[in-house]
């Protein structure tokens, strides 16, 4: 296991930082009318309830990029009201969705459903869950939408630096049981991350690179 983690970390710092995270452009906020070229490259989507830490995690993912990229992080829950598109060079586009829940924009369902149903180049959706409180009723908004449309998705637990190991383990076990018993399109592996301490960020970055076709599986050592 240690050899595998070492290899992943090496790839993350080498291939991924030099190639995949060559940030060349930040595409400003869009709603439905996106630039046509966004259909030509692979996309990944981040979705989650308000104040789950989407912007902070995206900023952490780009933190080691050789070029700076502006990721706005607000102290106000639900600040993101539109979809933000981050072009990662020519390799893929990361889409930051508005948060759902009590601070969601009025056209949230219409906007998000249209995107999910009309993007054949969407490779994976990452649904963020607050690691401090675990899976909440509002999280089922995103889960039910993804399950209904048959969209492959991954659960990412955020803010793991803010919770005790015992509570985190309890939340992880509950989510794992939920994924096994109640979902069809969810990737079985959970990703536990801390945008503050960068825990789990390398692994998540590698997985994103892999699902977008920028990091093929390696055979042997």
N, CA, C and O of each residue as an XYZ file, in Angstrom:
884
protein
N       0.834     -1.206      0.000
C       0.000      0.000      0.000
C       0.866      1.251      0.000
O       0.573      2.212     -0.712
N       1.959      1.243      0.818
C       2.823      2.407      0.869
C       3.458      2.688     -0.479
O       3.622      3.847     -0.861
N       3.828      1.607     -1.223
C       4.414      1.792     -2.544
C       3.417      2.425     -3.490
O       3.776      3.284     -4.296
N       2.155      2.002     -3.397
C       1.117      2.563     -4.255
C       0.929      4.040     -3.961
O       0.861      4.857     -4.879
N       0.843      4.391     -2.655
C       0.652      5.783     -2.283
C       1.836      6.639     -2.711
O       1.663      7.776     -3.149
N       3.053      6.080     -2.579
C       4.247      6.807     -3.008
C       4.218      7.070     -4.499
O       4.576      8.155     -4.958
N       3.780      6.050     -5.267
C       3.708      6.194     -6.719
C       2.674      7.239     -7.105
O       2.915      8.066     -7.985
N       1.523      7.201     -6.447
C       0.472      8.182     -6.731
C       0.953      9.588     -6.405
O       0.712     10.523     -7.169
N       1.632      9.739     -5.274
C       2.121     11.047     -4.874
C       3.152     11.572     -5.862
O       3.173     12.762     -6.178
N       4.024     10.658     -6.357
C       5.047     11.058     -7.320
C       4.417     11.520     -8.620
O       4.815     12.532     -9.196
N       3.426     10.760     -9.073
C       2.727     11.134    -10.298
C       2.008     12.461    -10.123
O       2.013     13.312    -11.011
N       1.383     12.619     -8.947
C       0.636     13.855     -8.683
C       1.549     15.066     -8.749
O       1.174     16.094     -9.311
N       2.745     14.957     -8.181
C       3.652     16.088     -8.147
C       4.356     16.294     -9.485
O       4.750     17.411     -9.819
N       4.514     15.204    -10.255
C       5.223     15.293    -11.523
C       4.319     15.530    -12.700
O       4.107     16.669    -13.116
N       3.780     14.448    -13.242
C       2.956     14.524    -14.452
C       1.799     15.483    -14.281
O       1.538     16.314    -15.151
N       1.105     15.370    -13.163
C      -0.121     16.145    -12.975
C       0.165     17.638    -12.885
O      -0.525     18.443    -13.511
N       1.181     18.011    -12.109
C       1.449     19.430    -11.938
C       2.028     20.056    -13.198
O       1.732     21.211    -13.505
N       2.844     19.314    -13.925
C       3.485     19.875    -15.104
C       2.546     19.920    -16.300
O       2.646     20.814    -17.141
N       1.635     18.957    -16.375
C       0.783     18.861    -17.554
C      -0.659     19.242    -17.283
O      -1.172     20.213    -17.840
N      -1.317     18.462    -16.415
C      -2.744     18.646    -16.232
C      -3.078     19.988    -15.622
O      -4.032     20.634    -16.054
N      -2.312     20.434    -14.619
C      -2.634     21.672    -13.940
C      -1.891     22.874    -14.522
O      -1.466     23.775    -13.798
N      -1.746     22.864    -15.846
C      -1.201     24.011    -16.549
C      -2.368     24.959    -16.814
O      -2.948     24.950    -17.901
N      -2.710     25.776    -15.819
C      -3.897     26.617    -15.907
C      -3.641     27.762    -16.889
O      -2.759     28.591    -16.666
N      -4.399     27.801    -17.952
C      -4.198     28.820    -18.962
C      -5.337     29.824    -19.025
O      -5.169     30.920    -19.559
N      -6.494     29.460    -18.483
C      -7.627     30.356    -18.672
C      -8.657     30.156    -17.585
O      -8.929     29.029    -17.173
N      -9.220     31.237    -17.130
C     -10.366     31.165    -16.235
C     -11.570     31.688    -16.994
O     -11.602     32.846    -17.409
N     -12.556     30.828    -17.172
C     -13.753     31.220    -17.890
C     -14.728     31.793    -16.887
O     -15.107     31.096    -15.946
N     -15.148     33.036    -17.050
C     -15.990     33.712    -16.085
C     -17.351     33.064    -15.975
O     -17.699     32.177    -16.754
N     -18.123     33.521    -14.988
C     -19.396     32.908    -14.656
C     -20.322     32.853    -15.868
O     -20.463     33.815    -16.623
N     -20.951     31.676    -16.021
C     -21.922     31.473    -17.082
C     -23.154     30.833    -16.456
O     -23.073     30.264    -15.368
N     -24.280     30.922    -17.127
C     -25.462     30.191    -16.681
C     -25.708     29.058    -17.646
O     -25.174     27.968    -17.440
N     -26.485     29.257    -18.682
C     -26.771     28.172    -19.620
C     -26.018     28.330    -20.935
O     -25.640     27.337    -21.556
N     -25.799     29.562    -21.361
C     -25.170     29.774    -22.664
C     -23.671     29.739    -22.563
O     -23.040     30.787    -22.422
N     -23.076     28.558    -22.630
C     -21.636     28.400    -22.461
C     -20.933     28.503    -23.815
O     -21.556     28.363    -24.868
N     -19.640     28.747    -23.763
C     -18.852     28.796    -24.984
C     -18.853     27.428    -25.648
O     -18.836     26.398    -24.973
N     -18.872     27.428    -26.967
C     -18.990     26.171    -27.707
C     -17.810     25.252    -27.470
O     -17.962     24.030    -27.479
N     -16.593     25.846    -27.249
C     -15.420     24.988    -27.083
C     -15.473     24.157    -25.809
O     -14.718     23.194    -25.673
N     -16.357     24.513    -24.866
C     -16.450     23.750    -23.628
C     -17.015     22.361    -23.861
O     -16.915     21.497    -22.991
N     -17.613     22.136    -25.038
C     -18.139     20.817    -25.345
C     -17.055     19.895    -25.915
O     -17.288     18.698    -26.082
N     -15.889     20.437    -26.209
C     -14.878     19.676    -26.925
C     -13.894     18.969    -26.001
O     -13.180     18.071    -26.449
N     -13.834     19.345    -24.727
C     -12.902     18.706    -23.800
C     -13.681     18.039    -22.664
O     -14.846     18.355    -22.420
N     -13.020     17.123    -21.987
C     -13.648     16.431    -20.867
C     -13.971     17.419    -19.751
O     -13.254     18.399    -19.548
N     -15.054     17.149    -19.033
C     -15.449     18.005    -17.931
C     -15.689     17.172    -16.676
O     -16.107     16.017    -16.750
N     -15.420     17.776    -15.534
C     -15.834     17.237    -14.240
C     -16.616     18.330    -13.533
O     -16.370     19.517    -13.746
N     -17.544     17.931    -12.701
C     -18.457     18.874    -12.071
C     -18.416     18.714    -10.556
O     -18.444     17.594    -10.046
N     -18.349     19.832     -9.840
C     -18.418     19.829     -8.383
C     -19.778     20.380     -7.959
O     -20.172     21.470     -8.373
N     -20.478     19.628     -7.141
C     -21.797     20.037     -6.678
C     -21.921     19.712     -5.194
O     -21.302     18.763     -4.713
N     -22.702     20.482     -4.478
C     -22.888     20.240     -3.045
C     -23.758     21.327     -2.449
O     -24.044     22.335     -3.097
N     -24.179     21.116     -1.210
C     -25.041     22.102     -0.585
C     -24.242     23.346     -0.218
O     -23.011     23.328     -0.195
N     -24.959     24.416      0.065
C     -24.322     25.684      0.403
C     -23.392     25.522      1.607
O     -23.731     24.851      2.581
N     -22.219     26.145      1.523
C     -21.238     26.166      2.607
C     -20.578     24.819      2.861
O     -20.087     24.568      3.961
N     -20.561     23.944      1.850
C     -19.902     22.650      2.009
C     -18.404     22.753      1.746
O     -17.647     21.844      2.089
N     -17.974     23.862      1.135
C     -16.548     24.073      0.902
C     -16.086     23.797     -0.505
O     -14.929     23.430     -0.709
N     -16.966     23.964     -1.496
C     -16.582     23.695     -2.885
C     -15.454     24.616     -3.361
O     -14.442     24.155     -3.890
N     -15.642     25.906     -3.167
C     -14.640     26.864     -3.647
C     -13.298     26.668     -2.954
O     -12.250     26.782     -3.590
N     -13.319     26.377     -1.663
C     -12.075     26.147     -0.929
C     -11.347     24.914     -1.450
O     -10.121     24.916     -1.559
N     -12.093     23.867     -1.769
C     -11.465     22.650     -2.286
C     -10.894     22.883     -3.679
O      -9.798     22.415     -3.988
N     -11.626     23.597     -4.512
C     -11.117     23.891     -5.852
C      -9.840     24.711     -5.765
O      -8.891     24.472     -6.513
N      -9.815     25.666     -4.865
C      -8.603     26.465     -4.673
C      -7.442     25.584     -4.215
O      -6.308     25.785     -4.648
N      -7.713     24.615     -3.350
C      -6.667     23.702     -2.892
C      -6.162     22.825     -4.038
O      -4.965     22.554     -4.128
N      -7.061     22.384     -4.907
C      -6.662     21.567     -6.054
C      -5.707     22.322     -6.972
O      -4.796     21.730     -7.551
N      -5.918     23.627     -7.103
C      -5.100     24.445     -7.983
C      -3.919     25.093     -7.270
O      -3.148     25.816     -7.901
N      -3.760     24.856     -5.988
C      -2.765     25.582     -5.189
C      -1.340     25.360     -5.674
O      -0.521     26.278     -5.605
N      -1.025     24.171     -6.162
C       0.344     23.857     -6.584
C       0.547     24.032     -8.080
O       1.561     23.602     -8.630
N      -0.410     24.657     -8.732
C      -0.284     24.910    -10.163
C       0.855     25.882    -10.427
O       1.046     26.820     -9.653
N       1.620     25.684    -11.500
C       2.706     26.614    -11.824
C       2.194     28.009    -12.178
O       2.950     28.978    -12.105
N       0.928     28.124    -12.558
C       0.319     29.416    -12.861
C      -0.800     29.669    -11.862
O      -1.486     28.737    -11.442
N      -0.981     30.909    -11.489
C      -2.017     31.239    -10.524
C      -3.384     31.185    -11.172
O      -3.530     31.445    -12.366
N      -4.375     30.850    -10.383
C      -5.751     30.867    -10.855
C      -6.611     31.436     -9.743
O      -6.454     31.072     -8.578
N      -7.512     32.321    -10.100
C      -8.351     32.967     -9.110
C      -9.564     32.105     -8.804
O     -10.378     31.835     -9.687
N      -9.686     31.676     -7.563
C     -10.873     30.966     -7.101
C     -11.437     31.774     -5.949
O     -10.852     31.830     -4.868
N     -12.550     32.384     -6.184
C     -13.137     33.247     -5.165
C     -13.825     32.419     -4.081
O     -14.646     31.550     -4.375
N     -13.480     32.699     -2.837
C     -14.063     31.998     -1.696
C     -14.772     33.024     -0.823
O     -14.160     33.994     -0.377
N     -16.059     32.812     -0.580
C     -16.855     33.759      0.190
C     -17.156     33.198      1.571
O     -17.284     31.986      1.744
N     -17.268     34.092      2.558
C     -17.675     33.683      3.899
C     -19.186     33.522      4.000
O     -19.703     33.013      4.994
N     -19.892     33.966      2.954
C     -21.348     33.886      2.958
C     -21.808     32.602      2.289
O     -21.498     32.395      1.116
N     -22.540     31.722      2.984
C     -23.032     30.486      2.371
C     -23.899     30.785      1.163
O     -24.709     31.712      1.180
N     -23.722     29.986      0.105
C     -24.552     30.148     -1.070
C     -24.147     31.320     -1.945
O     -24.965     31.826     -2.713
N     -22.893     31.764     -1.842
C     -22.445     32.925     -2.604
C     -22.450     32.630     -4.106
O     -22.773     33.509     -4.905
N     -22.097     31.413     -4.493
C     -22.066     31.062     -5.912
C     -23.483     30.905     -6.424
O     -24.214     30.017     -5.984
N     -23.875     31.766     -7.353
C     -25.231     31.755     -7.873
C     -25.293     31.264     -9.315
O     -26.376     31.008     -9.840
N     -24.139     31.132     -9.952
C     -24.086     30.668    -11.330
C     -23.049     29.549    -11.428
O     -22.421     29.185    -10.433
N     -22.878     29.013    -12.626
C     -21.870     27.994    -12.825
C     -20.547     28.654    -13.199
O     -20.498     29.500    -14.091
N     -19.477     28.263    -12.514
C     -18.142     28.740    -12.839
C     -17.402     27.663    -13.615
O     -17.396     26.501    -13.211
N     -16.780     28.039    -14.725
C     -16.023     27.098    -15.553
C     -14.545     27.427    -15.459
O     -14.136     28.554    -15.740
N     -13.728     26.431    -15.057
C     -12.286     26.595    -14.989
C     -11.652     25.712    -16.065
O     -11.684     24.485    -15.963
N     -11.083     26.332    -17.088
C     -10.377     25.577    -18.113
C      -8.985     25.222    -17.603
O      -8.208     26.113    -17.261
N      -8.667     23.946    -17.549
C      -7.345     23.481    -17.123
C      -6.551     23.180    -18.385
O      -6.489     22.039    -18.844
N      -5.948     24.228    -18.937
C      -5.240     24.101    -20.200
C      -6.138     23.533    -21.275
O      -7.292     23.937    -21.411
N      -5.605     22.591    -22.039
C      -6.369     21.898    -23.076
C      -6.834     20.540    -22.585
O      -7.304     19.723    -23.376
N      -6.710     20.289    -21.296
C      -6.883     18.949    -20.779
C      -8.306     18.656    -20.302
O      -8.880     17.632    -20.674
N      -8.872     19.531    -19.494
C     -10.254     19.332    -19.052
C     -10.791     20.635    -18.478
O     -10.050     21.599    -18.288
N     -12.084     20.649    -18.206
C     -12.730     21.803    -17.598
C     -13.386     21.373    -16.300
O     -14.090     20.364    -16.258
N     -13.157     22.136    -15.242
C     -13.792     21.882    -13.962
C     -14.953     22.861    -13.800
O     -14.779     24.071    -13.939
N     -16.131     22.329    -13.508
C     -17.336     23.148    -13.401
C     -17.770     23.212    -11.941
O     -18.009     22.186    -11.304
N     -17.867     24.433    -11.425
C     -18.296     24.665    -10.050
C     -19.768     25.063    -10.068
O     -20.122     26.143    -10.540
N     -20.626     24.178     -9.546
C     -22.066     24.415     -9.539
C     -22.483     25.277     -8.343
O     -21.790     25.289     -7.326
N     -23.601     25.992     -8.449
C     -24.133     26.700     -7.278
C     -24.504     25.698     -6.188
O     -24.854     24.554     -6.477
N     -24.424     26.133     -4.951
C     -24.805     25.260     -3.853
C     -26.308     25.092     -3.782
O     -27.053     26.032     -4.059
N     -26.764     23.898     -3.414
C     -28.193     23.684     -3.244
C     -28.550     23.800     -1.764
O     -27.668     23.837     -0.906
N     -29.827     23.854     -1.476
C     -30.277     24.039     -0.104
C     -30.997     25.370      0.044
O     -31.548     25.901     -0.920
N     -30.986     25.901      1.261
C     -31.800     27.091      1.534
C     -31.288     28.344      0.844
O     -32.051     29.298      0.691
N     -30.011     28.384      0.414
C     -29.465     29.554     -0.262
C     -29.314     29.330     -1.757
O     -28.633     30.104     -2.431
N     -29.936     28.286     -2.286
C     -29.803     27.989     -3.711
C     -30.505     29.052     -4.547
O     -31.535     29.580     -4.128
N     -29.960     29.378     -5.736
C     -30.648     30.320     -6.620
C     -31.992     29.757     -7.066
O     -32.190     28.542     -7.073
N     -32.906     30.635     -7.434
C     -34.259     30.206     -7.777
C     -34.294     29.262     -8.962
O     -35.136     28.367     -9.026
N     -33.378     29.461     -9.903
C     -33.374     28.621    -11.101
C     -32.376     27.467    -10.983
O     -31.907     26.942    -11.993
N     -32.053     27.073     -9.737
C     -31.039     26.030     -9.536
C     -31.392     24.742    -10.269
O     -30.576     24.223    -11.030
N     -32.599     24.219    -10.049
C     -32.982     22.935    -10.643
C     -32.935     23.006    -12.158
O     -32.384     22.118    -12.808
N     -33.512     24.061    -12.723
C     -33.526     24.207    -14.178
C     -32.114     24.289    -14.744
O     -31.804     23.653    -15.752
N     -31.255     25.078    -14.090
C     -29.896     25.276    -14.556
C     -29.079     23.991    -14.484
O     -28.424     23.609    -15.453
N     -29.122     23.334    -13.341
C     -28.296     22.154    -13.127
C     -28.794     20.962    -13.939
O     -27.991     20.236    -14.527
N     -30.099     20.755    -13.977
C     -30.637     19.645    -14.760
C     -30.290     19.796    -16.232
O     -29.938     18.819    -16.892
N     -30.386     21.016    -16.750
C     -30.048     21.252    -18.156
C     -28.591     20.902    -18.423
O     -28.266     20.287    -19.439
N     -27.721     21.296    -17.505
C     -26.302     20.987    -17.679
C     -26.051     19.480    -17.649
O     -25.379     18.948    -18.533
N     -26.580     18.796    -16.650
C     -26.322     17.373    -16.481
C     -26.836     16.546    -17.661
O     -26.222     15.547    -18.035
N     -27.949     16.960    -18.237
C     -28.571     16.189    -19.305
C     -27.979     16.494    -20.679
O     -28.158     15.712    -21.612
N     -27.283     17.614    -20.816
C     -26.843     18.048    -22.138
C     -25.330     18.020    -22.312
O     -24.822     18.566    -23.291
N     -24.599     17.404    -21.396
C     -23.140     17.387    -21.490
C     -22.605     15.967    -21.679
O     -22.322     15.282    -20.696
N     -22.465     15.517    -22.924
C     -21.929     14.174    -23.156
C     -20.469     14.042    -22.761
O     -19.973     12.931    -22.575
N     -19.771     15.173    -22.631
C     -18.357     15.141    -22.254
C     -18.143     15.256    -20.753
O     -17.008     15.412    -20.302
N     -19.228     15.180    -19.964
C     -19.111     15.185    -18.505
C     -18.657     13.795    -18.049
O     -19.410     12.827    -18.154
N     -17.439     13.702    -17.548
C     -16.847     12.410    -17.201
C     -17.189     11.950    -15.788
O     -17.349     10.751    -15.559
N     -17.303     12.863    -14.848
C     -17.641     12.472    -13.482
C     -18.126     13.702    -12.709
O     -17.620     14.810    -12.883
N     -19.110     13.472    -11.860
C     -19.604     14.521    -10.980
C     -19.158     14.208     -9.555
O     -19.279     13.075     -9.091
N     -18.645     15.219     -8.871
C     -18.161     15.065     -7.508
C     -19.146     15.773     -6.582
O     -19.275     16.997     -6.612
N     -19.835     14.988     -5.764
C     -20.815     15.535     -4.830
C     -20.159     15.682     -3.469
O     -19.776     14.690     -2.847
N     -20.029     16.911     -3.009
C     -19.330     17.199     -1.766
C     -20.282     17.130     -0.575
O     -21.391     17.663     -0.614
N     -19.827     16.465      0.478
C     -20.591     16.298      1.715
C     -19.739     16.819      2.865
O     -18.545     16.532      2.939
N     -20.348     17.575      3.750
C     -19.641     18.124      4.905
C     -19.253     16.990      5.852
O     -20.120     16.323      6.417
N     -17.944     16.774      6.023
C     -17.472     15.691      6.871
C     -17.777     15.877      8.340
O     -17.740     14.914      9.105
N     -18.081     17.108      8.752
C     -18.378     17.380     10.156
C     -19.750     16.846     10.540
O     -19.914     16.280     11.620
N     -20.733     17.019      9.671
C     -22.112     16.632      9.991
C     -22.573     15.399      9.223
O     -23.624     14.839      9.532
N     -21.808     14.974      8.236
C     -22.188     13.793      7.468
C     -23.295     14.078      6.464
O     -23.609     15.233      6.176
N     -23.872     13.025      5.944
C     -24.916     13.136      4.927
C     -26.186     13.724      5.537
O     -26.699     13.217      6.534
N     -26.689     14.802      4.925
C     -27.879     15.489      5.399
C     -29.028     15.315      4.403
O     -28.823     14.869      3.274
N     -30.245     15.674      4.842
C     -31.406     15.553      3.960
C     -31.227     16.370      2.696
O     -31.627     15.942      1.614
N     -30.625     17.552      2.827
C     -30.438     18.397      1.646
C     -29.489     17.762      0.628
O     -29.585     18.049     -0.566
N     -28.568     16.899      1.088
C     -27.656     16.227      0.163
C     -28.398     15.284     -0.773
O     -27.917     14.976     -1.863
N     -29.557     14.831     -0.349
C     -30.333     13.921     -1.191
C     -30.882     14.621     -2.421
O     -31.276     13.964     -3.384
N     -30.913     15.967     -2.400
C     -31.321     16.711     -3.593
C     -30.384     16.379     -4.746
O     -30.819     16.029     -5.843
N     -29.084     16.498     -4.472
C     -28.091     16.194     -5.500
C     -28.038     14.719     -5.839
O     -27.949     14.352     -7.010
N     -28.093     13.864     -4.820
C     -27.998     12.428     -5.048
C     -29.163     11.931     -5.895
O     -28.961     11.176     -6.846
N     -30.376     12.349     -5.559
C     -31.551     11.901     -6.307
C     -31.518     12.388     -7.754
O     -31.946     11.678     -8.664
N     -31.012     13.594     -7.961
C     -30.901     14.131     -9.311
C     -29.915     13.313    -10.147
O     -30.198     12.969    -11.295
N     -28.771     13.009     -9.566
C     -27.748     12.239    -10.281
C     -28.205     10.810    -10.543
O     -27.959     10.266    -11.620
N     -28.864     10.204     -9.571
C     -29.373      8.852     -9.748
C     -30.458      8.807    -10.835
O     -30.501      7.879    -11.643
N     -31.318      9.805    -10.842
C     -32.404      9.854    -11.827
C     -31.871      9.938    -13.248
O     -32.400      9.294    -14.155
N     -30.823     10.732    -13.442
C     -30.276     10.924    -14.780
C     -29.208      9.901    -15.138
O     -28.701      9.905    -16.259
N     -28.858      9.021    -14.195
C     -27.841      8.008    -14.464
C     -26.455      8.600    -14.634
O     -25.667      8.118    -15.448
N     -26.146      9.661    -13.859
C     -24.855     10.333    -13.953
C     -23.870      9.688    -12.982
O     -24.151      9.647    -11.784
N     -22.722      9.181    -13.449
C     -21.726      8.626    -12.522
C     -21.197      9.720    -11.596
O     -20.861     10.816    -12.043
N     -21.127      9.412    -10.312
C     -20.675     10.428     -9.372
C     -19.851      9.824     -8.248
O     -19.827      8.611     -8.038
N     -19.175     10.720     -7.531
C     -18.283     10.354     -6.433
C     -18.638     11.223     -5.231
O     -18.919     12.411     -5.386
N     -18.627     10.642     -4.041
C     -18.846     11.420     -2.827
C     -17.503     11.847     -2.230
O     -16.594     11.033     -2.063
N     -17.400     13.130     -1.916
C     -16.184     13.695     -1.334
C     -16.543     14.314      0.007
O     -17.397     15.197      0.072
N     -15.901     13.861      1.078
C     -16.139     14.408      2.416
C     -15.148     15.535      2.663
O     -13.936     15.323      2.623
N     -15.662     16.729      2.917
C     -14.825     17.899      3.115
C     -14.663     18.222      4.605
O     -15.341     17.653      5.460
N     -13.749     19.147      4.886
C     -13.537     19.701      6.242
C     -13.177     18.634      7.273
O     -13.584     18.735      8.430
N     -12.420     17.614      6.869
C     -12.116     16.534      7.809
C     -11.173     16.995      8.915
O     -11.018     16.303      9.921
N     -10.544     18.150      8.743
C      -9.674     18.695      9.787
C     -10.474     19.290     10.938
O      -9.909     19.587     11.991
N     -11.774     19.469     10.756
C     -12.612     20.115     11.766
C     -13.400     19.121     12.614
O     -14.230     19.532     13.425
N     -13.161     17.847     12.446
C     -13.964     16.842     13.137
C     -13.047     15.824     13.795
O     -11.953     15.552     13.299
N     -13.490     15.268     14.902
C     -12.698     14.247     15.591
C     -12.685     12.961     14.775
O     -13.568     12.732     13.948
N     -11.688     12.131     15.010
C     -11.571     10.887     14.260
C     -12.770      9.973     14.497
O     -13.221      9.281     13.584
N     -13.287      9.975     15.740
C     -14.429      9.132     16.056
C     -15.683      9.535     15.294
O     -16.382      8.690     14.734
N     -15.961     10.832     15.278
C     -17.138     11.325     14.553
C     -16.963     11.121     13.049
O     -17.906     10.746     12.351
N     -15.762     11.367     12.561
C     -15.504     11.175     11.133
C     -15.717      9.718     10.735
O     -16.337      9.438      9.709
N     -15.207      8.795     11.539
C     -15.391      7.370     11.257
C     -16.872      7.004     11.244
O     -17.320      6.258     10.374
N     -17.626      7.521     12.195
C     -19.059      7.263     12.259
C     -19.758      7.761     11.000
O     -20.598      7.058     10.439
N     -19.415      8.972     10.551
C     -20.016      9.525      9.340
C     -19.634      8.724      8.105
O     -20.464      8.489      7.226
N     -18.368      8.305      8.041
C     -17.900      7.521      6.892
C     -18.641      6.191      6.809
O     -19.075      5.797      5.727
N     -18.792      5.499      7.923
C     -19.474      4.207      7.931
C     -20.936      4.345      7.513
O     -21.453      3.503      6.777
N     -21.595      5.387      7.971
C     -22.990      5.618      7.592
C     -23.109      5.871      6.089
O     -24.017      5.362      5.433
N     -22.180      6.665      5.555
C     -22.224      6.983      4.131
C     -21.907      5.753      3.294
O     -22.538      5.523      2.263
N     -20.933      4.963      3.732
C     -20.599      3.743      3.000
C     -21.786      2.787      2.937
O     -22.040      2.174      1.901
N     -22.504      2.663      4.039
C     -23.691      1.808      4.064
C     -24.773      2.358      3.140
O     -25.442      1.600      2.437
N     -24.940      3.671      3.145
C     -25.924      4.306      2.272
C     -25.578      4.072      0.805
O     -26.449      3.731      0.005
N     -24.322      4.254      0.456
C     -23.877      4.067     -0.926
C     -24.123      2.631     -1.380
O     -24.583      2.394     -2.497
N     -23.815      1.682     -0.510
C     -23.977      0.269     -0.848
C     -25.436     -0.123     -1.017
O     -25.767     -0.896     -1.916
N     -26.306      0.395     -0.173
C     -27.699     -0.040     -0.142
C     -28.646      0.810     -0.997
O     -29.666      0.311     -1.473
N     -28.311      2.093     -1.191
C     -29.296      3.009     -1.762
C     -28.909      3.624     -3.108
O     -29.728      4.313     -3.715
N     -27.696      3.396     -3.587
C     -27.285      4.070     -4.815
C     -26.912      3.064     -5.908
O     -26.597      1.904     -5.643
N     -26.960      3.556     -7.134
C     -26.588      2.752     -8.298
C     -25.382      3.346     -9.035
O     -24.538      2.613     -9.551
N     -25.313      4.675     -9.078
C     -24.280      5.316     -9.887
C     -23.126      5.897     -9.111
O     -22.267      6.566     -9.687
N     -23.088      5.653     -7.798
C     -22.041      6.241     -6.967
C     -20.790      5.368     -6.944
O     -20.877      4.155     -6.751
N     -19.629      5.986     -7.142
C     -18.346      5.293     -7.039
C     -18.181      4.798     -5.603
O     -18.414      5.566     -4.670
N     -17.784      3.536     -5.394
C     -17.758      2.991     -4.021
C     -16.709      3.607     -3.107
O     -16.852      3.552     -1.886
N     -15.661      4.189     -3.672
C     -14.599      4.762     -2.853
C     -14.926      6.204     -2.480
O     -15.172      7.033     -3.355
N     -14.930      6.506     -1.173
C     -15.102      7.880     -0.728
C     -13.750      8.594     -0.740
O     -12.706      7.971     -0.551
N     -13.784      9.898     -0.962
C     -12.577     10.719     -0.875
C     -12.720     11.646      0.327
O     -13.676     12.418      0.406
N     -11.782     11.575      1.256
C     -11.777     12.412      2.452
C     -10.724     13.494      2.270
O      -9.549     13.189      2.063
N     -11.140     14.768      2.347
C     -10.211     15.847      2.042
C     -10.306     16.973      3.068
O     -11.324     17.159      3.734
N      -9.214     17.707      3.164
C      -9.164     18.940      3.937
C      -8.533     20.003      3.049
O      -7.362     19.895      2.686
N      -9.298     21.026      2.698
C      -8.767     22.105      1.876
C      -7.755     22.939      2.653
O      -6.902     23.595      2.056
N      -7.846     22.916      3.979
C      -6.938     23.690      4.822
C      -5.588     23.007      4.961
O      -4.545     23.648      4.829
N      -5.606     21.701      5.229
C      -4.365     20.963      5.450
C      -3.913     20.183      4.220
O      -2.848     19.566      4.236
N      -4.716     20.205      3.152
C      -4.438     19.516      1.886
C      -4.458     17.996      2.015
O      -3.938     17.294      1.148
N      -5.043     17.491      3.072
C      -5.166     16.042      3.228
C      -6.079     15.491      2.138
O      -7.178     16.002      1.923
N      -5.623     14.455      1.458
C      -6.418     13.811      0.434
C      -6.490     14.541     -0.894
O      -7.079     14.030     -1.847
N      -5.903     15.723     -0.975
C      -6.007     16.520     -2.204
C      -5.228     15.879     -3.349
O      -5.698     15.878     -4.487
N      -4.037     15.330     -3.063
C      -3.243     14.683     -4.114
C      -4.007     13.519     -4.741
O      -4.032     13.379     -5.963
N      -4.628     12.684     -3.907
C      -5.364     11.530     -4.417
C      -6.560     11.964     -5.262
O      -6.822     11.386     -6.317
N      -7.277     12.975     -4.799
C      -8.418     13.474     -5.552
C      -7.967     14.068     -6.880
O      -8.623     13.878     -7.904
N      -6.861     14.778     -6.863
C      -6.326     15.384     -8.081
C      -5.953     14.306     -9.097
O      -6.225     14.446    -10.290
N      -5.335     13.239     -8.620
C      -4.971     12.130     -9.514
C      -6.206     11.453    -10.097
O      -6.231     11.106    -11.278
N      -7.230     11.267     -9.267
C      -8.458     10.629     -9.746
C      -9.124     11.480    -10.818
O      -9.618     10.946    -11.811
N      -9.144     12.788    -10.632
C      -9.715     13.679    -11.635
C      -8.933     13.571    -12.939
O      -9.514     13.512    -14.022
N      -7.612     13.547    -12.820
C      -6.792     13.411    -14.020
C      -7.067     12.096    -14.731
O      -7.082     12.044    -15.961
N      -7.283     11.043    -13.968
C      -7.538      9.729    -14.562
C      -8.878      9.681    -15.293
O      -8.942      9.219    -16.432
N      -9.944     10.150    -14.654
C     -11.270     10.044    -15.276
C     -11.400     10.955    -16.484
O     -12.261     10.730    -17.335
N     -10.561     11.983    -16.574
C     -10.595     12.855    -17.746
C      -9.629     12.398    -18.835
O      -9.469     13.074    -19.852
N      -8.981     11.242    -18.619
C      -8.107     10.675    -19.640
C      -6.713     11.250    -19.664
O      -5.996     11.078    -20.650
N      -6.308     11.928    -18.605
C      -4.989     12.552    -18.569
C      -3.985     11.813    -17.699
O      -2.839     12.245    -17.572
N      -4.401     10.704    -17.098
C      -3.488      9.939    -16.259
C      -3.821      8.458    -16.405
O      -4.578      7.919    -15.598
N      -3.264      7.779    -17.430
C      -3.576      6.368    -17.634
C      -3.032      5.506    -16.507
O      -2.044      5.854    -15.860
N      -3.697      4.365    -16.280
C      -3.233      3.447    -15.246
C      -1.870      2.888    -15.607
O      -1.588      2.591    -16.768
N      -1.015      2.747    -14.571
C       0.329      2.214    -14.787
C       0.353      0.729    -14.458
O      -0.266      0.282    -13.493
N       1.074     -0.019    -15.269
C       1.197     -1.466    -15.045
C       2.523     -1.758    -14.387
O       3.559     -1.245    -14.809
N       2.498     -2.589    -13.342
C       3.723     -2.952    -12.645
C       4.272     -1.806    -11.820
O       3.563     -0.829    -11.578
N       5.494     -1.900    -11.392
C       6.125     -0.871    -10.572
C       6.884      0.102    -11.451
O       7.489      1.048    -10.945
